[in-house]
mmCIF file of C-alpha atoms in Angstrom:
data_model
loop_
_atom_site.group_PDB
_atom_site.id
_atom_site.type_symbol
_atom_site.label_atom_id
_atom_site.label_comp_id
_atom_site.label_asym_id
_atom_site.label_seq_id
_atom_site.Cartn_x
_atom_site.Cartn_y
_atom_site.Cartn_z
ATOM 1 C CA UNK S 7 74.155 41.236 107.511
ATOM 2 C CA UNK S 8 70.934 38.792 107.641
ATOM 3 C CA UNK S 9 69.449 37.760 110.702
ATOM 4 C CA UNK S 10 70.662 34.250 109.666
ATOM 5 C CA UNK S 11 74.357 35.607 109.330
ATOM 6 C CA UNK S 12 73.944 37.352 112.695
ATOM 7 C CA UNK S 13 72.656 34.134 114.514
ATOM 8 C CA UNK S 14 75.654 32.103 112.778
ATOM 9 C CA UNK S 15 78.296 34.594 114.268
ATOM 10 C CA UNK S 16 76.780 34.243 117.683
ATOM 11 C CA UNK S 17 76.405 30.601 117.721
ATOM 12 C CA UNK S 18 80.270 30.569 116.407
ATOM 13 C CA UNK S 19 81.264 32.864 119.034
ATOM 14 C CA UNK S 20 79.222 30.818 121.808
ATOM 15 C CA UNK S 21 81.232 27.407 120.771
ATOM 16 C CA UNK S 22 84.323 29.373 120.643
ATOM 17 C CA UNK S 23 84.013 30.290 124.123
ATOM 18 C CA UNK S 24 82.530 27.016 125.127
ATOM 19 C CA UNK S 25 85.694 25.156 123.664
ATOM 20 C CA UNK S 26 88.192 27.565 125.485
ATOM 21 C CA UNK S 27 86.457 26.826 128.792
ATOM 22 C CA UNK S 28 86.765 23.296 128.181
ATOM 23 C CA UNK S 29 90.299 22.981 127.011
ATOM 24 C CA UNK S 30 91.106 25.159 130.226
ATOM 25 C CA UNK S 31 89.461 22.304 132.304
ATOM 26 C CA UNK S 32 91.948 19.654 130.733
ATOM 27 C CA UNK S 33 89.381 18.361 128.095
ATOM 28 C CA UNK S 34 91.048 17.185 124.827
ATOM 29 C CA UNK S 35 90.139 18.192 121.254
ATOM 30 C CA UNK S 36 89.962 15.544 118.728
ATOM 31 C CA UNK S 37 92.483 17.169 116.899
ATOM 32 C CA UNK S 38 94.737 17.298 119.941
ATOM 33 C CA UNK S 39 94.277 14.085 120.847
ATOM 34 C CA UNK S 40 94.943 12.661 117.260
ATOM 35 C CA UNK S 41 98.475 14.600 117.484
ATOM 36 C CA UNK S 42 99.025 12.543 120.570
ATOM 37 C CA UNK S 43 98.296 9.181 118.890
ATOM 38 C CA UNK S 44 100.472 10.385 115.683
ATOM 39 C CA UNK S 45 103.506 10.925 117.955
ATOM 40 C CA UNK S 46 102.853 7.435 119.389
ATOM 41 C CA UNK S 47 102.647 5.765 116.111
ATOM 42 C CA UNK S 48 105.544 7.550 114.908
ATOM 43 C CA UNK S 49 107.502 6.471 117.735
ATOM 44 C CA UNK S 50 106.495 2.680 117.162
ATOM 45 C CA UNK S 51 107.442 2.698 113.477
ATOM 46 C CA UNK S 52 110.782 4.257 114.143
ATOM 47 C CA UNK S 53 111.422 1.370 116.806
ATOM 48 C CA UNK S 54 110.371 -0.852 114.809
ATOM 49 C CA UNK S 55 112.282 0.097 111.654
ATOM 50 C CA UNK S 56 115.401 0.296 114.062
ATOM 51 C CA UNK S 57 114.741 -3.623 114.783
ATOM 52 C CA UNK S 58 114.776 -4.091 110.865
ATOM 53 C CA UNK S 59 111.018 -4.467 110.056
ATOM 54 C CA UNK S 60 109.456 -2.582 107.062
ATOM 55 C CA UNK S 61 106.823 -0.329 107.817
ATOM 56 C CA UNK S 62 103.684 -1.452 105.255
ATOM 57 C CA UNK S 63 100.670 0.630 106.454
ATOM 58 C CA UNK S 64 98.344 1.019 109.147
ATOM 59 C CA UNK S 65 95.144 2.730 110.370
ATOM 60 C CA UNK S 66 93.815 4.573 113.547
ATOM 61 C CA UNK S 67 89.905 3.771 114.079
ATOM 62 C CA UNK S 68 87.875 5.720 116.823
ATOM 63 C CA UNK S 69 84.630 4.187 117.636
ATOM 64 C CA UNK S 70 81.691 6.180 119.467
ATOM 65 C CA UNK S 71 80.398 3.625 121.888
ATOM 66 C CA UNK S 72 76.991 5.020 121.467
ATOM 67 C CA UNK S 73 75.265 5.232 125.038
ATOM 68 C CA UNK S 74 78.306 3.924 126.772
ATOM 69 C CA UNK S 75 80.444 7.083 127.924
ATOM 70 C CA UNK S 76 83.590 6.187 126.076
ATOM 71 C CA UNK S 77 85.249 6.237 122.873
ATOM 72 C CA UNK S 78 87.362 3.401 121.253
ATOM 73 C CA UNK S 79 90.880 3.965 120.031
ATOM 74 C CA UNK S 80 92.337 1.347 118.177
ATOM 75 C CA UNK S 81 95.790 1.451 116.071
ATOM 76 C CA UNK S 82 96.786 -1.188 113.777
ATOM 77 C CA UNK S 83 99.797 -1.299 111.938
ATOM 78 C CA UNK S 84 101.651 -3.732 109.686
ATOM 79 C CA UNK S 85 105.042 -4.711 109.314
ATOM 80 C CA UNK S 86 107.398 -6.856 107.228
ATOM 81 C CA UNK S 87 110.597 -8.802 108.605
ATOM 82 C CA UNK S 88 113.572 -9.448 106.533
ATOM 83 C CA UNK S 89 112.089 -13.077 105.622
ATOM 84 C CA UNK S 90 109.183 -11.707 104.244
ATOM 85 C CA UNK S 91 106.794 -12.647 107.264
ATOM 86 C CA UNK S 92 103.781 -10.343 108.080
ATOM 87 C CA UNK S 93 103.717 -8.891 111.600
ATOM 88 C CA UNK S 94 100.655 -7.142 113.198
ATOM 89 C CA UNK S 95 101.132 -4.404 115.880
ATOM 90 C CA UNK S 96 98.092 -3.182 117.515
ATOM 91 C CA UNK S 97 97.074 -0.785 120.270
ATOM 92 C CA UNK S 98 93.747 -0.216 121.800
ATOM 93 C CA UNK S 99 92.551 2.153 124.389
ATOM 94 C CA UNK S 100 89.225 3.312 125.743
ATOM 95 C CA UNK S 101 88.847 6.854 127.010
ATOM 96 C CA UNK S 102 86.044 8.681 128.578
ATOM 97 C CA UNK S 103 84.187 10.813 126.475
ATOM 98 C CA UNK S 104 84.083 13.537 129.208
ATOM 99 C CA UNK S 105 87.781 13.944 128.466
ATOM 100 C CA UNK S 106 86.999 15.512 125.487
ATOM 101 C CA UNK S 107 85.406 18.723 124.560
ATOM 102 C CA UNK S 108 81.607 18.715 123.335
ATOM 103 C CA UNK S 109 82.105 19.005 119.566
ATOM 104 C CA UNK S 110 84.285 15.592 119.693
ATOM 105 C CA UNK S 111 80.999 13.426 119.562
ATOM 106 C CA UNK S 112 79.787 15.111 116.244
ATOM 107 C CA UNK S 113 83.156 14.986 114.536
ATOM 108 C CA UNK S 114 83.462 11.154 115.247
ATOM 109 C CA UNK S 115 79.910 10.339 114.265
ATOM 110 C CA UNK S 116 79.577 6.447 115.037
ATOM 111 C CA UNK S 117 83.169 5.757 113.533
ATOM 112 C CA UNK S 118 86.200 7.458 112.112
ATOM 113 C CA UNK S 119 89.096 6.241 110.583
ATOM 114 C CA UNK S 120 92.543 7.614 109.729
ATOM 115 C CA UNK S 121 95.512 6.120 107.762
ATOM 116 C CA UNK S 122 98.730 5.937 109.801
ATOM 117 C CA UNK S 123 101.757 7.685 107.552
ATOM 118 C CA UNK S 124 105.179 6.665 108.005
ATOM 119 C CA UNK S 125 107.072 9.629 109.817
ATOM 120 C CA UNK S 126 109.347 11.741 107.737
#
């Protein structure tokens, strides 16, 4: 094992310990919070389809507000009614950065986007 590999193992171990500690204190990982967002969007799509709307697509955008201590989550979903009229449904939420594990900042960068798929 080279010195670089040895340092990498210790760094990875330290990051794992830090993640466990932050998670136990109630902080979200980005993946965990995106699972929550996914459950929300799935429910909204199913409710809209129950009302006769057709889901066309959507996206979730997460913006790192830089020096501000918050992340901005924006959900945009597009639907069509039986007459062909387009309907936009949006949800926005600002969450404090201290509710997330420390690695979240590097994962988001300045901004990150995800497509919202229709639930199966």
